[in-house]
Amino acid sequence: DALPNGNWRIGIHIADVTHYVKPGTHMDREGMARGNSAYLVDRVVPMLPHRLTNDLCSLVPHQDRLTHSAFVEVTPEGLMLGYETARSVIHSKARLTYGMVQDFFTTGRADSHIPAKVVAALMQMRPIARAIRARRFAAGALEVHASEVKCILKRDGKVERIEKREGMEAYQLIEEFMLLANLAWATACARRQTSPASTASTRRLAKRSGARWSRNWLCWASKPRWRTRPTSTRSSTPSPSRISRSRSP
């Protein structure tokens, strides 16, 4: 959204898996053992059941979905000024593929399945993502040029040919906003780390939740049992906010 001061408010939404996967359950233990979904040549072995990965925790268009959201204020030059986080419910308007978005960026013509409001949002987000990316590299971020390959299979499952896929700006747009959400959360964690009271409190919470405590980083190695309340902060530089946590019922 465009703000009256000329800045932008970006919403980054991530599926709330913890609503369905409770700590200590069989699904939690199995997901932790797998660690991640495995993408093979012709299939995906998901970390969690398909009912979650392809439906309840997938941002299906025209359906309400539970999410964790970060709302970040950025300048047109890509500088983060403030943020707030909250549990939320979103109702997406369309499901886009990277190819659809890239075709729009390349040709300027949108697919007929993309609603006009979504097209307008893409036009607004594109220069913001570019500005954030440029600022990130100017600050010393590492850029890795690696080509992705895709195996085209025959009906019998054998490889027919291998195609090289170049990096798309559509990928970069999503990447920049996901990194922006990570920056907001990392900034909040940094504030907690510098507070002796918060450090002692977080150590107690980690011990009670059965998670592994790290002296250098205030984080949990297992899924947390603590619910994040909506928080916000604003300053002229990327400064952190305080995270308030409470027991989940």
PDB file of C-alpha atoms in Angstrom:
ATOM      1  CA  ASP A   1       0.000   0.000   0.000  1.00  0.00           C
ATOM      2  CA  ALA A   2       1.131   3.559  -0.727  1.00  0.00           C
ATOM      3  CA  LEU A   3       1.461   5.659   2.454  1.00  0.00           C
ATOM      4  CA  PRO A   4       0.713   9.414   2.708  1.00  0.00           C
ATOM      5  CA  ASN A   5       4.400  10.135   3.458  1.00  0.00           C
ATOM      6  CA  GLY A   6       5.471   8.645   0.113  1.00  0.00           C
ATOM      7  CA  ASN A   7       6.679   5.359   1.544  1.00  0.00           C
ATOM      8  CA  TRP A   8       5.251   1.886   1.006  1.00  0.00           C
ATOM      9  CA  ARG A   9       3.756  -0.675   3.366  1.00  0.00           C
ATOM     10  CA  ILE A  10       4.594  -4.205   2.231  1.00  0.00           C
ATOM     11  CA  GLY A  11       2.773  -7.236   3.625  1.00  0.00           C
ATOM     12  CA  ILE A  12       4.642 -10.553   3.609  1.00  0.00           C
ATOM     13  CA  HIS A  13       2.485 -13.534   4.583  1.00  0.00           C
ATOM     14  CA  ILE A  14       3.699 -17.004   5.553  1.00  0.00           C
ATOM     15  CA  ALA A  15       1.392 -19.960   6.183  1.00  0.00           C
ATOM     16  CA  ASP A  16       0.800 -20.629   9.892  1.00  0.00           C
ATOM     17  CA  VAL A  17       1.878 -24.270  10.017  1.00  0.00           C
ATOM     18  CA  THR A  18       2.089 -24.234  13.825  1.00  0.00           C
ATOM     19  CA  HIS A  19      -1.700 -23.932  14.020  1.00  0.00           C
ATOM     20  CA  TYR A  20      -1.952 -27.480  12.667  1.00  0.00           C
ATOM     21  CA  VAL A  21       1.338 -29.034  13.785  1.00  0.00           C
ATOM     22  CA  LYS A  22       1.487 -29.063  17.569  1.00  0.00           C
ATOM     23  CA  PRO A  23       4.752 -29.589  19.480  1.00  0.00           C
ATOM     24  CA  GLY A  24       5.477 -33.169  20.453  1.00  0.00           C
ATOM     25  CA  THR A  25       2.952 -34.759  18.110  1.00  0.00           C
ATOM     26  CA  HIS A  26       3.854 -37.518  15.663  1.00  0.00           C
ATOM     27  CA  MET A  27       3.558 -35.068  12.761  1.00  0.00           C
ATOM     28  CA  ASP A  28       5.893 -32.630  14.525  1.00  0.00           C
ATOM     29  CA  ARG A  29       8.493 -35.340  15.161  1.00  0.00           C
ATOM     30  CA  GLU A  30       8.273 -36.687  11.610  1.00  0.00           C
ATOM     31  CA  GLY A  31       8.574 -33.210  10.107  1.00  0.00           C
ATOM     32  CA  MET A  32      11.605 -32.454  12.276  1.00  0.00           C
ATOM     33  CA  ALA A  33      13.216 -35.756  11.247  1.00  0.00           C
ATOM     34  CA  ARG A  34      12.736 -34.955   7.556  1.00  0.00           C
ATOM     35  CA  GLY A  35      13.916 -31.376   7.988  1.00  0.00           C
ATOM     36  CA  ASN A  36      12.619 -30.151   4.645  1.00  0.00           C
ATOM     37  CA  SER A  37      10.722 -31.211   1.545  1.00  0.00           C
ATOM     38  CA  ALA A  38      12.883 -33.100  -0.972  1.00  0.00           C
ATOM     39  CA  TYR A  39      12.511 -32.028  -4.602  1.00  0.00           C
ATOM     40  CA  LEU A  40      13.421 -34.926  -6.883  1.00  0.00           C
ATOM     41  CA  VAL A  41      13.502 -35.012 -10.676  1.00  0.00           C
ATOM     42  CA  ASP A  42       9.903 -36.139 -11.081  1.00  0.00           C
ATOM     43  CA  ARG A  43       8.289 -35.659  -7.700  1.00  0.00           C
ATOM     44  CA  VAL A  44       8.352 -33.929  -4.341  1.00  0.00           C
ATOM     45  CA  VAL A  45       8.624 -35.761  -1.021  1.00  0.00           C
ATOM     46  CA  PRO A  46       6.974 -33.294   1.357  1.00  0.00           C
ATOM     47  CA  MET A  47       8.092 -32.626   4.911  1.00  0.00           C
ATOM     48  CA  LEU A  48       4.443 -32.560   6.014  1.00  0.00           C
ATOM     49  CA  PRO A  49       1.304 -34.335   4.706  1.00  0.00           C
ATOM     50  CA  HIS A  50      -0.146 -33.236   1.367  1.00  0.00           C
ATOM     51  CA  ARG A  51      -3.334 -32.099   3.097  1.00  0.00           C
ATOM     52  CA  LEU A  52      -1.267 -29.357   4.722  1.00  0.00           C
ATOM     53  CA  THR A  53       1.333 -28.559   2.071  1.00  0.00           C
ATOM     54  CA  ASN A  54      -1.083 -28.479  -0.870  1.00  0.00           C
ATOM     55  CA  ASP A  55      -4.224 -27.182   0.819  1.00  0.00           C
ATOM     56  CA  LEU A  56      -4.500 -25.876   4.377  1.00  0.00           C
ATOM     57  CA  CYS A  57      -1.013 -24.334   4.421  1.00  0.00           C
ATOM     58  CA  SER A  58      -1.098 -23.316   0.774  1.00  0.00           C
ATOM     59  CA  LEU A  59      -2.330 -19.842  -0.154  1.00  0.00           C
ATOM     60  CA  VAL A  60      -5.217 -21.046  -2.256  1.00  0.00           C
ATOM     61  CA  PRO A  61      -6.993 -18.208  -4.082  1.00  0.00           C
ATOM     62  CA  HIS A  62     -10.418 -17.136  -2.827  1.00  0.00           C
ATOM     63  CA  GLN A  63      -9.995 -19.130   0.387  1.00  0.00           C
ATOM     64  CA  ASP A  64      -9.231 -17.881   3.892  1.00  0.00           C
ATOM     65  CA  ARG A  65      -5.870 -19.091   5.161  1.00  0.00           C
ATOM     66  CA  LEU A  66      -4.123 -18.673   8.522  1.00  0.00           C
ATOM     67  CA  THR A  67      -0.801 -16.859   8.257  1.00  0.00           C
ATOM     68  CA  HIS A  68       1.997 -15.104  10.092  1.00  0.00           C
ATOM     69  CA  SER A  69       2.408 -11.652   8.587  1.00  0.00           C
ATOM     70  CA  ALA A  70       5.108  -9.010   8.604  1.00  0.00           C
ATOM     71  CA  PHE A  71       4.034  -5.509   7.567  1.00  0.00           C
ATOM     72  CA  VAL A  72       7.115  -3.488   6.688  1.00  0.00           C
ATOM     73  CA  GLU A  73       7.391   0.195   5.841  1.00  0.00           C
ATOM     74  CA  VAL A  74      10.053   0.937   3.239  1.00  0.00           C
ATOM     75  CA  THR A  75      11.108   4.055   1.384  1.00  0.00           C
ATOM     76  CA  PRO A  76      11.132   4.210  -2.434  1.00  0.00           C
ATOM     77  CA  GLU A  77      14.905   3.734  -2.082  1.00  0.00           C
ATOM     78  CA  GLY A  78      14.418   0.380  -0.355  1.00  0.00           C
ATOM     79  CA  LEU A  79      15.240   1.404   3.227  1.00  0.00           C
ATOM     80  CA  MET A  80      13.255  -0.314   5.983  1.00  0.00           C
ATOM     81  CA  LEU A  81      11.900   2.224   8.455  1.00  0.00           C
ATOM     82  CA  GLY A  82       9.615   0.149  10.650  1.00  0.00           C
ATOM     83  CA  TYR A  83       7.568  -3.014  10.868  1.00  0.00           C
ATOM     84  CA  GLU A  84       4.880  -4.872  12.759  1.00  0.00           C
ATOM     85  CA  THR A  85       4.138  -8.574  12.991  1.00  0.00           C
ATOM     86  CA  ALA A  86       0.910 -10.430  13.675  1.00  0.00           C
ATOM     87  CA  ARG A  87      -1.020 -13.629  13.231  1.00  0.00           C
ATOM     88  CA  SER A  88      -3.477 -13.023  10.455  1.00  0.00           C
ATOM     89  CA  VAL A  89      -6.026 -14.445   8.037  1.00  0.00           C
ATOM     90  CA  ILE A  90      -5.595 -13.635   4.357  1.00  0.00           C
ATOM     91  CA  HIS A  91      -7.839 -14.130   1.357  1.00  0.00           C
ATOM     92  CA  SER A  92      -5.674 -14.164  -1.768  1.00  0.00           C
ATOM     93  CA  LYS A  93      -7.052 -12.979  -5.104  1.00  0.00           C
ATOM     94  CA  ALA A  94      -5.047 -15.142  -7.503  1.00  0.00           C
ATOM     95  CA  ARG A  95      -2.455 -17.901  -7.760  1.00  0.00           C
ATOM     96  CA  LEU A  96       0.384 -16.855 -10.013  1.00  0.00           C
ATOM     97  CA  THR A  97       3.301 -18.846 -11.357  1.00  0.00           C
ATOM     98  CA  TYR A  98       6.797 -17.438 -11.711  1.00  0.00           C
ATOM     99  CA  GLY A  99       6.413 -17.828 -15.472  1.00  0.00           C
ATOM    100  CA  MET A 100       3.239 -15.742 -15.561  1.00  0.00           C
ATOM    101  CA  VAL A 101       4.874 -12.937 -13.588  1.00  0.00           C
ATOM    102  CA  GLN A 102       8.070 -13.076 -15.641  1.00  0.00           C
ATOM    103  CA  ASP A 103       6.122 -12.930 -18.915  1.00  0.00           C
ATOM    104  CA  PHE A 104       4.373  -9.813 -17.630  1.00  0.00           C
ATOM    105  CA  PHE A 105       7.686  -8.219 -16.632  1.00  0.00           C
ATOM    106  CA  THR A 106       9.210  -9.070 -20.014  1.00  0.00           C
ATOM    107  CA  THR A 107       6.368  -8.213 -22.372  1.00  0.00           C
ATOM    108  CA  GLY A 108       4.282  -5.771 -20.354  1.00  0.00           C
ATOM    109  CA  ARG A 109       1.196  -7.826 -21.170  1.00  0.00           C
ATOM    110  CA  ALA A 110      -0.510  -9.607 -18.287  1.00  0.00           C
ATOM    111  CA  ASP A 111      -2.083 -13.040 -18.501  1.00  0.00           C
ATOM    112  CA  SER A 112      -5.860 -12.872 -18.757  1.00  0.00           C
ATOM    113  CA  HIS A 113      -6.146 -14.874 -15.524  1.00  0.00           C
ATOM    114  CA  ILE A 114      -4.385 -12.158 -13.488  1.00  0.00           C
ATOM    115  CA  PRO A 115      -6.898  -9.682 -11.970  1.00  0.00           C
ATOM    116  CA  ALA A 116      -6.321  -5.996 -12.719  1.00  0.00           C
ATOM    117  CA  LYS A 117      -5.660  -5.178  -9.053  1.00  0.00           C
ATOM    118  CA  VAL A 118      -2.964  -7.858  -8.909  1.00  0.00           C
ATOM    119  CA  VAL A 119      -1.366  -6.462 -12.076  1.00  0.00           C
ATOM    120  CA  ALA A 120      -1.301  -3.010 -10.454  1.00  0.00           C
ATOM    121  CA  ALA A 121       0.295  -4.471  -7.318  1.00  0.00           C
ATOM    122  CA  LEU A 122       3.012  -6.176  -9.384  1.00  0.00           C
ATOM    123  CA  MET A 123       3.798  -2.875 -11.096  1.00  0.00           C
ATOM    124  CA  GLN A 124       4.183  -1.215  -7.694  1.00  0.00           C
ATOM    125  CA  MET A 125       6.227  -4.017  -6.129  1.00  0.00           C
ATOM    126  CA  ARG A 126       8.710  -4.388  -8.968  1.00  0.00           C
ATOM    127  CA  PRO A 127      10.624  -1.101  -8.447  1.00  0.00           C
ATOM    128  CA  ILE A 128      10.493  -1.549  -4.653  1.00  0.00           C
ATOM    129  CA  ALA A 129      12.045  -5.026  -4.897  1.00  0.00           C
ATOM    130  CA  ARG A 130      14.707  -3.662  -7.242  1.00  0.00           C
ATOM    131  CA  ALA A 131      15.540  -0.866  -4.796  1.00  0.00           C
ATOM    132  CA  ILE A 132      15.755  -3.278  -1.850  1.00  0.00           C
ATOM    133  CA  ARG A 133      17.984  -5.599  -3.865  1.00  0.00           C
ATOM    134  CA  ALA A 134      20.301  -2.783  -4.950  1.00  0.00           C
ATOM    135  CA  ARG A 135      20.624  -1.550  -1.357  1.00  0.00           C
ATOM    136  CA  ARG A 136      21.351  -5.074  -0.136  1.00  0.00           C
ATOM    137  CA  PHE A 137      24.191  -5.601  -2.610  1.00  0.00           C
ATOM    138  CA  ALA A 138      25.560  -2.122  -1.940  1.00  0.00           C
ATOM    139  CA  ALA A 139      25.807  -3.156   1.713  1.00  0.00           C
ATOM    140  CA  GLY A 140      27.970  -6.148   0.773  1.00  0.00           C
ATOM    141  CA  ALA A 141      25.509  -9.007   0.221  1.00  0.00           C
ATOM    142  CA  LEU A 142      26.945 -11.968  -1.679  1.00  0.00           C
ATOM    143  CA  GLU A 143      25.506 -12.566  -5.136  1.00  0.00           C
ATOM    144  CA  VAL A 144      25.782 -16.144  -6.382  1.00  0.00           C
ATOM    145  CA  HIS A 145      25.301 -16.805 -10.091  1.00  0.00           C
ATOM    146  CA  ALA A 146      24.162 -20.402 -10.394  1.00  0.00           C
ATOM    147  CA  SER A 147      22.131 -21.822 -13.246  1.00  0.00           C
ATOM    148  CA  GLU A 148      19.174 -24.062 -12.474  1.00  0.00           C
ATOM    149  CA  VAL A 149      18.561 -27.134 -14.598  1.00  0.00           C
ATOM    150  CA  LYS A 150      15.349 -29.044 -15.283  1.00  0.00           C
ATOM    151  CA  CYS A 151      15.204 -32.643 -16.421  1.00  0.00           C
ATOM    152  CA  ILE A 152      12.617 -33.446 -19.094  1.00  0.00           C
ATOM    153  CA  LEU A 153      11.544 -37.064 -18.703  1.00  0.00           C
ATOM    154  CA  LYS A 154      10.162 -39.615 -21.130  1.00  0.00           C
ATOM    155  CA  ARG A 155       7.042 -41.606 -20.338  1.00  0.00           C
ATOM    156  CA  ASP A 156       9.161 -44.436 -18.974  1.00  0.00           C
ATOM    157  CA  GLY A 157      10.789 -42.064 -16.489  1.00  0.00           C
ATOM    158  CA  LYS A 158      14.164 -41.835 -18.227  1.00  0.00           C
ATOM    159  CA  VAL A 159      15.751 -38.463 -18.916  1.00  0.00           C
ATOM    160  CA  GLU A 160      15.080 -37.180 -22.438  1.00  0.00           C
ATOM    161  CA  ARG A 161      16.965 -33.919 -22.148  1.00  0.00           C
ATOM    162  CA  ILE A 162      18.196 -31.361 -19.630  1.00  0.00           C
ATOM    163  CA  GLU A 163      17.219 -27.712 -19.971  1.00  0.00           C
ATOM    164  CA  LYS A 164      18.994 -24.775 -18.416  1.00  0.00           C
ATOM    165  CA  ARG A 165      16.810 -22.212 -16.661  1.00  0.00           C
ATOM    166  CA  GLU A 166      18.153 -18.739 -16.105  1.00  0.00           C
ATOM    167  CA  GLY A 167      17.306 -16.672 -13.038  1.00  0.00           C
ATOM    168  CA  MET A 168      14.057 -14.732 -13.320  1.00  0.00           C
ATOM    169  CA  GLU A 169      13.259 -11.324 -11.911  1.00  0.00           C
ATOM    170  CA  ALA A 170      10.024 -12.924 -10.685  1.00  0.00           C
ATOM    171  CA  TYR A 171      12.129 -15.148  -8.393  1.00  0.00           C
ATOM    172  CA  GLN A 172      14.097 -12.150  -7.200  1.00  0.00           C
ATOM    173  CA  LEU A 173      10.950 -10.203  -6.318  1.00  0.00           C
ATOM    174  CA  ILE A 174       9.742 -12.940  -3.965  1.00  0.00           C
ATOM    175  CA  GLU A 175      13.248 -13.450  -2.612  1.00  0.00           C
ATOM    176  CA  GLU A 176      13.680  -9.788  -1.690  1.00  0.00           C
ATOM    177  CA  PHE A 177      10.403  -9.569   0.192  1.00  0.00           C
ATOM    178  CA  MET A 178      11.055 -12.816   2.054  1.00  0.00           C
ATOM    179  CA  LEU A 179      14.477 -11.507   3.063  1.00  0.00           C
ATOM    180  CA  LEU A 180      12.790  -8.274   4.143  1.00  0.00           C
ATOM    181  CA  ALA A 181      10.535 -10.255   6.495  1.00  0.00           C
ATOM    182  CA  ASN A 182      13.601 -12.108   7.810  1.00  0.00           C
ATOM    183  CA  LEU A 183      15.311  -8.781   8.440  1.00  0.00           C
ATOM    184  CA  ALA A 184      12.361  -7.565  10.484  1.00  0.00           C
ATOM    185  CA  TRP A 185      12.386 -10.688  12.658  1.00  0.00           C
ATOM    186  CA  ALA A 186      16.180 -10.722  13.001  1.00  0.00           C
ATOM    187  CA  THR A 187      16.130  -7.090  14.071  1.00  0.00           C
ATOM    188  CA  ALA A 188      13.589  -7.939  16.758  1.00  0.00           C
ATOM    189  CA  CYS A 189      15.742 -10.841  17.972  1.00  0.00           C
ATOM    190  CA  ALA A 190      18.759  -8.537  18.130  1.00  0.00           C
ATOM    191  CA  ARG A 191      16.859  -6.225  20.479  1.00  0.00           C
ATOM    192  CA  ARG A 192      16.009  -9.129  22.763  1.00  0.00           C
ATOM    193  CA  GLN A 193      19.624 -10.268  22.784  1.00  0.00           C
ATOM    194  CA  THR A 194      20.873  -6.904  24.052  1.00  0.00           C
ATOM    195  CA  SER A 195      18.426  -6.854  26.973  1.00  0.00           C
ATOM    196  CA  PRO A 196      19.670  -8.736  30.090  1.00  0.00           C
ATOM    197  CA  ALA A 197      16.117  -9.169  31.340  1.00  0.00           C
ATOM    198  CA  SER A 198      14.975 -10.520  27.979  1.00  0.00           C
ATOM    199  CA  THR A 199      18.002 -12.800  27.771  1.00  0.00           C
ATOM    200  CA  ALA A 200      17.236 -14.363  31.160  1.00  0.00           C
ATOM    201  CA  SER A 201      13.550 -14.621  30.291  1.00  0.00           C
ATOM    202  CA  THR A 202      14.228 -16.231  26.934  1.00  0.00           C
ATOM    203  CA  ARG A 203      16.637 -18.701  28.560  1.00  0.00           C
ATOM    204  CA  ARG A 204      13.873 -19.757  30.957  1.00  0.00           C
ATOM    205  CA  LEU A 205      11.337 -20.074  28.129  1.00  0.00           C
ATOM    206  CA  ALA A 206      13.736 -22.159  26.052  1.00  0.00           C
ATOM    207  CA  LYS A 207      14.379 -24.481  29.008  1.00  0.00           C
ATOM    208  CA  ARG A 208      10.666 -24.897  29.727  1.00  0.00           C
ATOM    209  CA  SER A 209       9.834 -25.566  26.066  1.00  0.00           C
ATOM    210  CA  GLY A 210      12.529 -28.240  25.744  1.00  0.00           C
ATOM    211  CA  ALA A 211      14.323 -26.303  22.996  1.00  0.00           C
ATOM    212  CA  ARG A 212      18.070 -25.887  22.639  1.00  0.00           C
ATOM    213  CA  TRP A 213      19.434 -22.590  23.926  1.00  0.00           C
ATOM    214  CA  SER A 214      22.063 -20.709  21.943  1.00  0.00           C
ATOM    215  CA  ARG A 215      24.179 -18.125  23.761  1.00  0.00           C
ATOM    216  CA  ASN A 216      24.809 -16.125  20.608  1.00  0.00           C
ATOM    217  CA  TRP A 217      21.344 -16.207  19.067  1.00  0.00           C
ATOM    218  CA  LEU A 218      18.005 -16.064  20.814  1.00  0.00           C
ATOM    219  CA  CYS A 219      16.211 -18.734  18.836  1.00  0.00           C
ATOM    220  CA  TRP A 220      14.560 -22.092  19.234  1.00  0.00           C
ATOM    221  CA  ALA A 221      15.798 -25.182  17.422  1.00  0.00           C
ATOM    222  CA  SER A 222      12.365 -26.776  17.771  1.00  0.00           C
ATOM    223  CA  LYS A 223       8.929 -25.364  17.049  1.00  0.00           C
ATOM    224  CA  PRO A 224       8.147 -22.758  19.753  1.00  0.00           C
ATOM    225  CA  ARG A 225       5.204 -23.052  22.102  1.00  0.00           C
ATOM    226  CA  TRP A 226       4.906 -19.294  22.358  1.00  0.00           C
ATOM    227  CA  ARG A 227       2.500 -17.067  20.529  1.00  0.00           C
ATOM    228  CA  THR A 228       3.717 -13.776  19.115  1.00  0.00           C
ATOM    229  CA  ARG A 229       1.487 -10.815  19.826  1.00  0.00           C
ATOM    230  CA  PRO A 230       1.246  -7.999  17.280  1.00  0.00           C
ATOM    231  CA  THR A 231       4.275  -5.719  17.624  1.00  0.00           C
ATOM    232  CA  SER A 232       5.445  -2.652  15.804  1.00  0.00           C
ATOM    233  CA  THR A 233       8.341  -0.251  15.636  1.00  0.00           C
ATOM    234  CA  ARG A 234       9.394   2.743  13.613  1.00  0.00           C
ATOM    235  CA  SER A 235      12.619   4.719  13.390  1.00  0.00           C
ATOM    236  CA  SER A 236      14.836   6.450  10.860  1.00  0.00           C
ATOM    237  CA  THR A 237      17.134   3.411  10.760  1.00  0.00           C
ATOM    238  CA  PRO A 238      16.357  -0.295  10.733  1.00  0.00           C
ATOM    239  CA  SER A 239      15.932  -0.603  14.507  1.00  0.00           C
ATOM    240  CA  PRO A 240      14.328  -3.596  16.213  1.00  0.00           C
ATOM    241  CA  SER A 241      11.115  -3.881  18.159  1.00  0.00           C
ATOM    242  CA  ARG A 242      10.374  -5.807  21.276  1.00  0.00           C
ATOM    243  CA  ILE A 243       8.647  -9.153  20.849  1.00  0.00           C
ATOM    244  CA  SER A 244       6.129 -10.098  23.506  1.00  0.00           C
ATOM    245  CA  ARG A 245       5.423 -13.773  23.893  1.00  0.00           C
ATOM    246  CA  SER A 246       2.796 -15.618  25.902  1.00  0.00           C
ATOM    247  CA  ARG A 247       1.840 -19.203  26.437  1.00  0.00           C
ATOM    248  CA  SER A 248      -0.265 -20.763  23.726  1.00  0.00           C
ATOM    249  CA  PRO A 249      -3.431 -22.373  25.045  1.00  0.00           C
TER     250      PRO A 249
END
